[in-house]
Short mmCIF file of C-alpha atoms and ligand atoms in Angstrom, two decimals:
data_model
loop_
_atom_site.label_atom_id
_atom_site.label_comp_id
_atom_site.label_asym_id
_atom_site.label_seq_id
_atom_site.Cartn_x
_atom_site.Cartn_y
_atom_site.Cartn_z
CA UNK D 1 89.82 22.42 -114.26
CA UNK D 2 87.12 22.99 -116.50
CA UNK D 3 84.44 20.45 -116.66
CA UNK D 4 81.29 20.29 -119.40
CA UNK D 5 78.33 18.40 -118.27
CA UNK D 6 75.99 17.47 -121.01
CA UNK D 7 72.57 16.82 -119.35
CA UNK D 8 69.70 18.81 -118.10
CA UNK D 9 68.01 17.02 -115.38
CA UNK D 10 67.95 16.46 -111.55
CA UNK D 11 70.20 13.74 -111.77
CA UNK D 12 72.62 16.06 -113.70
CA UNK D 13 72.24 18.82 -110.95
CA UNK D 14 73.22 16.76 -108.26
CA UNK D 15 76.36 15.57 -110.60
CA UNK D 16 77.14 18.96 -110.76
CA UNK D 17 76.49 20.27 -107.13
CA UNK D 18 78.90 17.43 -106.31
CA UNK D 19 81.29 18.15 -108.96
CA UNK D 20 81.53 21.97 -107.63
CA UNK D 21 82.84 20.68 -103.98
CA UNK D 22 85.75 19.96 -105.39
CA UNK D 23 88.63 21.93 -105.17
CA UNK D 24 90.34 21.13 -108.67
CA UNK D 25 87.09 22.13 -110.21
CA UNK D 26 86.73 26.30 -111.24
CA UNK D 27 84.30 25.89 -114.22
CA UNK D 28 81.45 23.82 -115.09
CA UNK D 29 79.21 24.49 -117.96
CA UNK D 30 76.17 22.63 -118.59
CA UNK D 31 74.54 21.91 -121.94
CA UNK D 32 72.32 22.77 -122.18
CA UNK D 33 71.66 22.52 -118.07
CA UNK D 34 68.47 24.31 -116.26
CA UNK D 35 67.00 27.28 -114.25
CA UNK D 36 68.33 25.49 -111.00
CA UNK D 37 71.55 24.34 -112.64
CA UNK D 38 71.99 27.80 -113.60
CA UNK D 39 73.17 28.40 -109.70
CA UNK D 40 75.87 26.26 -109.76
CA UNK D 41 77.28 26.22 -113.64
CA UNK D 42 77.38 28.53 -117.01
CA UNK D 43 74.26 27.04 -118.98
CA UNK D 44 75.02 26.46 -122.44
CA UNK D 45 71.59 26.02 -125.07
CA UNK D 46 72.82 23.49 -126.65
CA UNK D 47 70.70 19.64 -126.20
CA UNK D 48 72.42 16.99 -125.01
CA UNK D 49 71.07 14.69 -128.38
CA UNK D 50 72.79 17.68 -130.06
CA UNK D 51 76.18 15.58 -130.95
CA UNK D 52 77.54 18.26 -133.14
CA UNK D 53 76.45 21.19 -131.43
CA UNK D 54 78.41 19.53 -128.36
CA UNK D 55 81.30 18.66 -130.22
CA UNK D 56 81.77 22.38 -131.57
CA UNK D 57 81.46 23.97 -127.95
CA UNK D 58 83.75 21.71 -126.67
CA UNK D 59 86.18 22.57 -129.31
CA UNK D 60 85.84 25.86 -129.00
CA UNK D 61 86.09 26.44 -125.35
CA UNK D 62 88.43 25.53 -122.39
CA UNK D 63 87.03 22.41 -121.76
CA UNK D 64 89.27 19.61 -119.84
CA UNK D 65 86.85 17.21 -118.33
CA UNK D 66 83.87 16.06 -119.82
CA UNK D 67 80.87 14.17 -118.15
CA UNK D 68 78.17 12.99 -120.65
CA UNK D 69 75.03 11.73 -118.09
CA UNK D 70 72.18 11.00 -120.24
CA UNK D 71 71.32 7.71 -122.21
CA UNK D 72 70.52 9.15 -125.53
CA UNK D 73 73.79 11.06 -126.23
CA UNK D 74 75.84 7.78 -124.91
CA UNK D 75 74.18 5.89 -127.36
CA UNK D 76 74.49 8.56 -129.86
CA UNK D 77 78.31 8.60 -129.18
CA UNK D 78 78.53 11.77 -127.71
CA UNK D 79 81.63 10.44 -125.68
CA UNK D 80 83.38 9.23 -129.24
CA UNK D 81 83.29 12.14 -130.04
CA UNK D 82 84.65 13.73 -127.46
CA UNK D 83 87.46 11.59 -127.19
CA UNK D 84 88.21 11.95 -130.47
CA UNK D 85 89.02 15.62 -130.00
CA UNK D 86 91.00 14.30 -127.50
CA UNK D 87 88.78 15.45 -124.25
CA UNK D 88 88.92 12.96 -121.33
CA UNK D 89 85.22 11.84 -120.74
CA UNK D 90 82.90 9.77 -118.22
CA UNK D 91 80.49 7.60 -119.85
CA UNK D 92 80.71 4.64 -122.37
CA UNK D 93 81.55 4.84 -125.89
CA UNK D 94 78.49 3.94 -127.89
CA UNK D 95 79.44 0.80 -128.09
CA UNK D 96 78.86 -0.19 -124.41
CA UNK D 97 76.64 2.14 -124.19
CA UNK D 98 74.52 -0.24 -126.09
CA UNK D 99 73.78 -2.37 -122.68
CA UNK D 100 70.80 0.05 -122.11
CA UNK D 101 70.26 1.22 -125.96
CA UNK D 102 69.54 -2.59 -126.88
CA UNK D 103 67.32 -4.99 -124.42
CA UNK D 104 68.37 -7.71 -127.09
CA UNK D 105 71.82 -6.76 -126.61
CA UNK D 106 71.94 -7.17 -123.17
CA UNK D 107 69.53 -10.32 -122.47
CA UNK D 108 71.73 -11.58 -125.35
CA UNK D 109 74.97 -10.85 -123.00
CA UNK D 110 73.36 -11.86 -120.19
CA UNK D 111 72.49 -15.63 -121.40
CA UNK D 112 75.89 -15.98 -123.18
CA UNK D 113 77.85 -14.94 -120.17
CA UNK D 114 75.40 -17.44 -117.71
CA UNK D 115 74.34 -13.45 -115.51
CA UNK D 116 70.68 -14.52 -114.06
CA UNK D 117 67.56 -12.73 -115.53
CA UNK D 118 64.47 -13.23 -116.54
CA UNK D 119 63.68 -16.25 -119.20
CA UNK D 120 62.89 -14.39 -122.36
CA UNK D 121 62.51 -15.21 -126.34
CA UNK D 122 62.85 -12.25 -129.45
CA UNK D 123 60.40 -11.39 -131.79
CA UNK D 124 60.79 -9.30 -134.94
CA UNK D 125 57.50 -10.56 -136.25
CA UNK D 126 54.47 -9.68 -135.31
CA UNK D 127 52.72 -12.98 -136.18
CA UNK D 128 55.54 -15.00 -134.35
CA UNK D 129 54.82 -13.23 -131.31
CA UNK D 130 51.44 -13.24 -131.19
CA UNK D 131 51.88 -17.13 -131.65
CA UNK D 132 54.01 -17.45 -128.66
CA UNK D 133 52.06 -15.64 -126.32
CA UNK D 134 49.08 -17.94 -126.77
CA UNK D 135 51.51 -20.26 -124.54
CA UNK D 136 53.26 -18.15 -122.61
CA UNK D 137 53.28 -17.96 -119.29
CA UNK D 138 50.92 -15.22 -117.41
CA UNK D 139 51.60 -12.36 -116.29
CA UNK D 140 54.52 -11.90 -118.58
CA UNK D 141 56.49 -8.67 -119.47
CA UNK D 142 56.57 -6.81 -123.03
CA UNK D 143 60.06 -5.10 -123.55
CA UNK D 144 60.56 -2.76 -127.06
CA UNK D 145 64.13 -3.49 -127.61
CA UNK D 146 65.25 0.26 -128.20
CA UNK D 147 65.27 3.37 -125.89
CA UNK D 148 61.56 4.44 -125.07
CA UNK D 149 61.95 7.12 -122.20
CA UNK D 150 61.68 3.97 -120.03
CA UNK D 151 57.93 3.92 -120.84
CA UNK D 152 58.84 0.69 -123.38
CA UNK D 153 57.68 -1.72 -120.51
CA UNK D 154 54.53 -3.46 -120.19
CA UNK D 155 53.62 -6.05 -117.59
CA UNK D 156 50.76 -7.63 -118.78
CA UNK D 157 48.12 -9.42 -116.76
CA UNK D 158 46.41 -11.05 -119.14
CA UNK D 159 47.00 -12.95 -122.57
CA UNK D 160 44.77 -10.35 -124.67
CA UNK D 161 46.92 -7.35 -122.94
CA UNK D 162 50.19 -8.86 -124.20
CA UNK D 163 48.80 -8.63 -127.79
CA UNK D 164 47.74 -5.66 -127.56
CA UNK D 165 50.87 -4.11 -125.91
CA UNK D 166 52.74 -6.23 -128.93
CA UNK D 167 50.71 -4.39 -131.21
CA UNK D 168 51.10 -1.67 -129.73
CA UNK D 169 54.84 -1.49 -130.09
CA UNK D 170 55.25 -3.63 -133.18
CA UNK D 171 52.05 -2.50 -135.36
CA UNK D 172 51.36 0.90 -134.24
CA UNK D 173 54.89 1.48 -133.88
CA UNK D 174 54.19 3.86 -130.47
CA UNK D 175 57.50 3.59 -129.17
CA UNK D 176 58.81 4.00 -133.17
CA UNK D 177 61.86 2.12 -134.31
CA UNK D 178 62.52 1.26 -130.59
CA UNK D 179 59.52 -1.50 -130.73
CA UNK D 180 60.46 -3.52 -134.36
CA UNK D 181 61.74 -5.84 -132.16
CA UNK D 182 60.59 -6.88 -128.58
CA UNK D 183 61.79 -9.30 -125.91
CA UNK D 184 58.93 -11.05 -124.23
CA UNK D 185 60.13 -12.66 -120.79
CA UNK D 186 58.91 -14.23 -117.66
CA UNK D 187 57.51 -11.93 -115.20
CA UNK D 188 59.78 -12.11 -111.83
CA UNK D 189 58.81 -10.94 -108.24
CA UNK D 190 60.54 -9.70 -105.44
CA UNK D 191 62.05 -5.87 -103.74
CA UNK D 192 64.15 -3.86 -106.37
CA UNK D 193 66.97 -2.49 -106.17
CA UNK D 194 69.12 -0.15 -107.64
CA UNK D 195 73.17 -0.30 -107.70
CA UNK D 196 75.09 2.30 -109.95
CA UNK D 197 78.36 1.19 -109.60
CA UNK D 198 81.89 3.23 -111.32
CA UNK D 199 83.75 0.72 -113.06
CA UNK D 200 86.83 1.36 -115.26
CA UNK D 201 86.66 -2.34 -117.36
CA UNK D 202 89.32 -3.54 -114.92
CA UNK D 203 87.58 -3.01 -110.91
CA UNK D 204 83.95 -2.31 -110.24
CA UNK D 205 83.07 -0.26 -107.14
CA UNK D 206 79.55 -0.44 -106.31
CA UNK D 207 77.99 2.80 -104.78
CA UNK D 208 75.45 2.64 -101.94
CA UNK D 209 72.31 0.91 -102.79
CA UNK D 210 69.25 2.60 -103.38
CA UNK D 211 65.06 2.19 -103.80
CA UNK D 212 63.04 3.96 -106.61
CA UNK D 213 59.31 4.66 -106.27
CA UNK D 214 58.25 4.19 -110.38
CA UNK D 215 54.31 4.67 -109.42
CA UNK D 216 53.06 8.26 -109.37
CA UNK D 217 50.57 7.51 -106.83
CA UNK D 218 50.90 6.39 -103.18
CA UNK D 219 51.02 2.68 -101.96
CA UNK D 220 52.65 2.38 -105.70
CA UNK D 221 49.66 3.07 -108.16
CA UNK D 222 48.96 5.17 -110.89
CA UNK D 223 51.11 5.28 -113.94
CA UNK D 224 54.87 4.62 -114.70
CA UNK D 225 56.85 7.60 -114.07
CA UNK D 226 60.45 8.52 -114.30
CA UNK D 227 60.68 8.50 -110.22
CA UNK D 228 59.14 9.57 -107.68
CA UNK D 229 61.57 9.55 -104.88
CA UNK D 230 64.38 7.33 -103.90
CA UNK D 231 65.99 6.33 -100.40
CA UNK D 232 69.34 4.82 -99.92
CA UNK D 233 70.91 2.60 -99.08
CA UNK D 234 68.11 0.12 -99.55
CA UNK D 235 67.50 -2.37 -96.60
CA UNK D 236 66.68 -5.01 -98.84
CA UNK D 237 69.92 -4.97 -99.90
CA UNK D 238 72.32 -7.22 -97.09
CA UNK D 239 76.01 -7.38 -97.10
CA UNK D 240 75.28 -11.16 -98.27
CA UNK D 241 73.10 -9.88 -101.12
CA UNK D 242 76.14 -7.21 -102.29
CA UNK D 243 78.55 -9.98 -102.09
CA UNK D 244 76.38 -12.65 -104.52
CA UNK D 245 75.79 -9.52 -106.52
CA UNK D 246 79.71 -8.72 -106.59
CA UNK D 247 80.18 -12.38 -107.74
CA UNK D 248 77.16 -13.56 -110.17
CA UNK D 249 76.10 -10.37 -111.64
CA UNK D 250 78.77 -7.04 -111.38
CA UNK D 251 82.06 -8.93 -112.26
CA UNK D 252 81.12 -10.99 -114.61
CA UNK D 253 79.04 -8.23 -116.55
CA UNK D 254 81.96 -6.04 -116.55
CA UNK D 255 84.28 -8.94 -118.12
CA UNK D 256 81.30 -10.07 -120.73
CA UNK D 257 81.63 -6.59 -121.94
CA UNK D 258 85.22 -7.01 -122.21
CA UNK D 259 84.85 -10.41 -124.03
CA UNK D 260 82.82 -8.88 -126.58
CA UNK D 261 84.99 -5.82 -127.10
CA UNK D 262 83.06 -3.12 -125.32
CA UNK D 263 85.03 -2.40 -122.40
CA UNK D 264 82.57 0.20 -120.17
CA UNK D 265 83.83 2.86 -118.26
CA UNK D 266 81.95 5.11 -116.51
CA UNK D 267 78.71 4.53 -114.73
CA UNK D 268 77.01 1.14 -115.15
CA UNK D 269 73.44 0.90 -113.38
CA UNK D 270 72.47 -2.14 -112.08
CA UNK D 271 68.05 -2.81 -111.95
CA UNK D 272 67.95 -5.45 -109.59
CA UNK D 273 65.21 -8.00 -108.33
CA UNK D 274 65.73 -9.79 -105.19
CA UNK D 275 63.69 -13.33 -105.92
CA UNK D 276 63.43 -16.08 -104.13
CA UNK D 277 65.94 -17.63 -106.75
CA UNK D 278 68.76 -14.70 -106.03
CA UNK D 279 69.19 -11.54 -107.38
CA UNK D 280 68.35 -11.25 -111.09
CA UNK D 281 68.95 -7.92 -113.31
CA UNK D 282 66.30 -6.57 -114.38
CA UNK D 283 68.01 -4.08 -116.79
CA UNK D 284 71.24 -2.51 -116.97
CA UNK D 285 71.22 1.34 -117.33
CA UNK D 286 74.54 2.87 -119.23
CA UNK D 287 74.64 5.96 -117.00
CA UNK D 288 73.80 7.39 -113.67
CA UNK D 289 69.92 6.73 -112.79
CA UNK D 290 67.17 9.72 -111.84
CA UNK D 291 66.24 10.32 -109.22
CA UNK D 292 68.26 7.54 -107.78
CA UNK D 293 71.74 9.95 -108.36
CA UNK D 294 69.88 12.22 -105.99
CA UNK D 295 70.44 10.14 -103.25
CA UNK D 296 73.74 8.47 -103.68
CA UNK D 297 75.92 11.50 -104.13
CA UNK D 298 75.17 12.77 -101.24
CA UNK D 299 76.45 10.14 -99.40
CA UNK D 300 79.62 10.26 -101.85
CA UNK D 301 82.95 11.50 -99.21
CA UNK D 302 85.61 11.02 -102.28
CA UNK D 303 85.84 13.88 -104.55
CA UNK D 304 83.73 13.08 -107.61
CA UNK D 305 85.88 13.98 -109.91
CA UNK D 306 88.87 11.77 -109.02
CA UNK D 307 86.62 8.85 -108.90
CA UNK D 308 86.10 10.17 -112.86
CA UNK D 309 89.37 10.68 -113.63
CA UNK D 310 90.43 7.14 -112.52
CA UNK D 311 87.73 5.70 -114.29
CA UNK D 312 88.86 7.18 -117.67
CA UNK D 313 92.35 6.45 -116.63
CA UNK D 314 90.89 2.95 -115.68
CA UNK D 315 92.72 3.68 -112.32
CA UNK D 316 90.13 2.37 -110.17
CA UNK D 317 91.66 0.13 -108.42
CA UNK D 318 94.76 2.41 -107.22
CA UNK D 319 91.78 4.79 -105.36
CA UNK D 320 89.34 4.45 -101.99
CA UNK D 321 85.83 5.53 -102.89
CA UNK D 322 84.31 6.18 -99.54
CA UNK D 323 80.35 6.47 -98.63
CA UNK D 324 79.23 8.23 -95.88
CA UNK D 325 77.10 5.82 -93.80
CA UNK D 326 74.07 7.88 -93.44
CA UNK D 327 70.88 7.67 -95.06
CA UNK D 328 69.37 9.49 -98.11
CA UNK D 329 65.55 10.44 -99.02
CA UNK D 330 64.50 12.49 -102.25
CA UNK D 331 61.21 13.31 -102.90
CA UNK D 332 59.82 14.59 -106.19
CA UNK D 333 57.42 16.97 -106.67
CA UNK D 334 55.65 16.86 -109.99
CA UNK D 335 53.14 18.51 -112.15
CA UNK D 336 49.89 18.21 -111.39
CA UNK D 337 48.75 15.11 -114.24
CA UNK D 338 52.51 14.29 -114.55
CA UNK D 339 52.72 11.79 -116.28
CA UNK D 340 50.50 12.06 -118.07
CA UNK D 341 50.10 16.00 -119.58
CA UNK D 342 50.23 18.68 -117.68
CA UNK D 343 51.00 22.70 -117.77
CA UNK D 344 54.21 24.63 -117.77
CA UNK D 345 55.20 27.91 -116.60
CA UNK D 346 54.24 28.22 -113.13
CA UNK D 347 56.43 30.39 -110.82
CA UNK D 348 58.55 28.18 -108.05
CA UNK D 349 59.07 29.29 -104.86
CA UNK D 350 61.36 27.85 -102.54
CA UNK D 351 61.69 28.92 -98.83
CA UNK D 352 64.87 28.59 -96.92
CA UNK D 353 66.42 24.98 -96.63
CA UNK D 354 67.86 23.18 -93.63
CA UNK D 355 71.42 22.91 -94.21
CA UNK D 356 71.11 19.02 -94.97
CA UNK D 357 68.98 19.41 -97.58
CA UNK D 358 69.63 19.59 -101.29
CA UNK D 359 67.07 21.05 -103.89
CA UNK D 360 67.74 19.35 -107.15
CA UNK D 361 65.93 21.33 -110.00
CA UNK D 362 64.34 19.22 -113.04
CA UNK D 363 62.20 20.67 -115.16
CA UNK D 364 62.29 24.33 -114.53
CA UNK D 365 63.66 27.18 -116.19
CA UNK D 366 64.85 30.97 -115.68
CA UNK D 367 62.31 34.07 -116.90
CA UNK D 368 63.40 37.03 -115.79
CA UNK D 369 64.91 35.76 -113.03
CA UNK D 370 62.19 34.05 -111.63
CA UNK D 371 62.31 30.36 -111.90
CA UNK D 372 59.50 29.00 -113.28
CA UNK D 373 58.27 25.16 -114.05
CA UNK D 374 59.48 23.74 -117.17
CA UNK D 375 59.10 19.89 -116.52
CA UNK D 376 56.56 17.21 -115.48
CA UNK D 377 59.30 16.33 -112.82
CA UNK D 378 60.04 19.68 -111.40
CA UNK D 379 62.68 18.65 -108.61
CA UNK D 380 63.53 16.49 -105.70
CA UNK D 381 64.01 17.81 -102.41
CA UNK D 382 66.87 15.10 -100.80
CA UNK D 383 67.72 15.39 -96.84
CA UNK D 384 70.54 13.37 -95.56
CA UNK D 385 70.58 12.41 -91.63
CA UNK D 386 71.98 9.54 -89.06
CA UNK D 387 68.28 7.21 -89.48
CA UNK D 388 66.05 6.71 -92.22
CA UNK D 389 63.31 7.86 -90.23
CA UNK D 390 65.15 11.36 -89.83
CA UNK D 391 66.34 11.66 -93.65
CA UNK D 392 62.28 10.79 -94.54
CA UNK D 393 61.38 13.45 -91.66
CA UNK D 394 63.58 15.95 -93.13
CA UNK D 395 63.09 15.46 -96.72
CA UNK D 396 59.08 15.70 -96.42
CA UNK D 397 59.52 19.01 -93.87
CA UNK D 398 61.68 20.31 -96.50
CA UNK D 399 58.65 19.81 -99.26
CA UNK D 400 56.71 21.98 -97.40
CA UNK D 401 59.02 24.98 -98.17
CA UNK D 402 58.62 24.37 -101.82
CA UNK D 403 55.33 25.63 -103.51
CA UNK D 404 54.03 26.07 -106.98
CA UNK D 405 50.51 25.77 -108.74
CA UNK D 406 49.33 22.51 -108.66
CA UNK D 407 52.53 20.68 -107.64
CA UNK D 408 51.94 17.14 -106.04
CA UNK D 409 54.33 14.49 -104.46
CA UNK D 410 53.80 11.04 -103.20
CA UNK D 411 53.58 11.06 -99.34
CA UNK D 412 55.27 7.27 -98.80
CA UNK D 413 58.58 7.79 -100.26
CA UNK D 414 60.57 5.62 -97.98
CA UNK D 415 57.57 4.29 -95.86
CA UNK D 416 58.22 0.76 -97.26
CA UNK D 417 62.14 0.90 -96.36
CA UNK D 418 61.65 2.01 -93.07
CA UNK D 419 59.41 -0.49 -92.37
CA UNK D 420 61.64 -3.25 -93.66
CA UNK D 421 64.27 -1.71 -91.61
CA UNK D 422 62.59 -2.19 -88.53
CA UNK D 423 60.92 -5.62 -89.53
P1 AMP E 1 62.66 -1.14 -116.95
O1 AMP E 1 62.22 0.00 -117.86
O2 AMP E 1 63.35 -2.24 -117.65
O3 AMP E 1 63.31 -0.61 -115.72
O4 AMP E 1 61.32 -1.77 -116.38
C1 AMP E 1 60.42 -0.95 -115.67
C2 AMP E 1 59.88 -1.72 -114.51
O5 AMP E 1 59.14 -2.84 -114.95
C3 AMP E 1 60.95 -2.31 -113.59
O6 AMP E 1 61.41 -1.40 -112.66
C4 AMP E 1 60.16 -3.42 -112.94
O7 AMP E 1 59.38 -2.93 -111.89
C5 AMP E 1 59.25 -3.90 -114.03
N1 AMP E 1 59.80 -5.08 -114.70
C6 AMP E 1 60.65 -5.11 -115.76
N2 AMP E 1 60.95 -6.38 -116.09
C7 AMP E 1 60.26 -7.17 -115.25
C8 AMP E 1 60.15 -8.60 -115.08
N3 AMP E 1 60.79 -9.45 -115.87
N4 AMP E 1 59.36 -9.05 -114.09
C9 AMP E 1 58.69 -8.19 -113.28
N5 AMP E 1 58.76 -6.86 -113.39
C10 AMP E 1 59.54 -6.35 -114.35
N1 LIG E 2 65.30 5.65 -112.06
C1 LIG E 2 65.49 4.78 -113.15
C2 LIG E 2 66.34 5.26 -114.24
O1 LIG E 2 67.08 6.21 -114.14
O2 LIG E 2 66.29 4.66 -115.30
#
């Protein structure tokens, strides 16, 4: 089969290293893909927010499978189209994608269909919610309501930083259209954890648990990032916790979507916080998550695209997804000032690999054959072994083989899990 990726990333790289294990698999082609994608699948310059663009290729090439990763094009209704030309396609139609394209939407979902999260109101005025946050509890969190590159958070310490970050996104506008509206809502503590699950509308099969690091510095400071490194499974996450999960949150999201006429197929991302009241969501992602992908297919034993296929088919439940029960670690390695700005074009080397290692490129692209950095996230280097302690070992020995000028990585990826693990 032919398969068409739309997606450029790390997370779309290690879709599409998995997706070439198969045997039913000959083609992939990857729009508009990257320097390290390039290895595995025909790049195609076309961008993924490129709806059109996307639509023609497809038409006009042997395309039979179609996996659309990214948030923006789901919400675009990249996979609408693409079904309407009749091409059989993992990801939501825009109209579940909107679980991660609206905050409203899905705190909205959320309190209608009794899921726990965080207590929340929703302003679209300014005045209103610079009213309500003269009582509001402290810390609280400032959420624009659209898609912001997931920088639209802001956990605010104070009672004069919540104005400002609601000026910020409602008067300055520095998220654009995404902040007109914001959800204000209590401030919740506890570990987080990440579950994509595949789910067809009818079964939900949660993958293997995993842990972001968000921070770009070590012992989690510095600025927001996309990811810094992941580990999974994540030993916060018990048997006990899955199973509450299974029953308060994953179920009865999937049939809330239903109830509202937005089945969702495909990959449904579940941000989770562990508090001392149960596990809460902290937001739903409409798609595989990055860097957290980098971790879980690895451990994936079914063939990847079957699990697709019986997702579209909404087959789910007629197929056994196995996990491998070893343990993941990805680290990133950045630009230096990532992210924040910082300079492109440096030349990548990368040494020779142990054989259960994985280099997932990011941000870099092809130049005369030399691959060069293209990205503030450049790539993750994931290592799978039998311990935590080994997969961390691994992942970090396999950093060192990796140089280019001023790259940096955090040096705790993991440190945190292991020592919960052991705890
Ligand atoms: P999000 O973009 O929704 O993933 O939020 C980014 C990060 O902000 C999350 O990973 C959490 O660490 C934090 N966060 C979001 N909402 C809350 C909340 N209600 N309470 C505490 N932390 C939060
Ligand atoms: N790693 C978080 C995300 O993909 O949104």
């Amino acid at each position: 089969m032919n398969i068409m990726v739309v997606g450029g990333g790390g997370r779309e790289h290690a879709i599409i290293k998995k997706l070439a294990e198969s045997s039913r698999v000959t083609k992939i082609y990857a729009l508009p893909g990257n320097g390290g994608i390039a290895a595995e699948a025909e790049c195609i310059d076309i961008k993924a927010t490129d709806i059109e663009g996307i639509k023609d290729f497809a038409a006009s090439h042997p395309v039979d499978y179609a996996v659309v990763a990214p948030d923006d094009p789901l919400a675009m209704g990249a996979v609408d189209a693409l079904q309407d030309l009749g091409i059989p396609c993992f990801g939501p139609v825009a109209k579940a994608a909107i679980i991660e394209s609206s905050k409203v939407f899905a705190k909205d979902l959320m309190k209608k269909y009794g899921i726990p999260t965080a207590e929340y109101e929703v302003f679209d005025d300014m005045d209103q919610a610079l009213a309500y946050l003269e009582t509001a509890p402290i810390p609280t969190v400032i959420k624009a309501d659209g898609l912001a590159l997931g920088k639209g958070v802001i956990i605010a310490q104070t009672r004069d930083e919540a104005k400002a970050a609601v000026r910020k996104m409602m008067e300055e506008k520095a998220f654009g259209e995404s902040g007109s509206r914001v959800v204000i809502e209590e401030f919740l503590t506890g570990p987080e954890v990440s579950v994509l699950s595949f789910t067809d509308g009818r079964t939900v099969i949660p993958m293997v648990s995993s842990q972001d690091h968000k921070r770009a510095l070590d012992g989690d400071q510095g600025l927001n990032t996309g990811g810094m490194g992941t580990v999974a499974p994540n030993p916060y996450y018990t048997p006990d916790i899955a199973h509450e999960c299974m029953e308060t949150i994953f179920m009865p999201t999937m049939n809330a979507m239903n109830s509202e006429g937005r089945t969702f197929q495909g990959c449904l991302y579940f941000g989770l916080m562990l508090t001392d009241k149960g596990p809460k969501v902290i937001e739903y992602n409409c798609r595989f998550g990055d860097p957290e992908t980098q971790v879980v297919l690895p451990l994936l034993r079914t063939d990847l695209l079957t699990v697709m296929e019986a997702v579209t088919q909404q087959k789910l439940a007629e197929i056994e997804v196995e996990f491998s029960s070893q343990r993941a670690c990805c680290v990133v390695v950045a630009s230096g000032g990532y992210p924040s700005s910082y300079e492109k074009g440096y030349k990548i080397e990368i040494g020779e690999t142990d054989e259960n290692t994985d280099i997932f490129i990011a941000g870099a692209k092809l130049e005369d054959g030399e691959l060069k950095t293209s990205g503030g996230r450049v790539l993750g280097v994931t290592s799978v072994a039998d311990t935590l302690e080994e997969a961390i070992a691994a992942a970090y020995q396999n950093v060192e083989k990796i140089s280019f000028e001023k790259a940096y990585y955090r040096k705790d990826i993991g440190r945190r899990a292991l020592e919960v693990e052991r705890s």
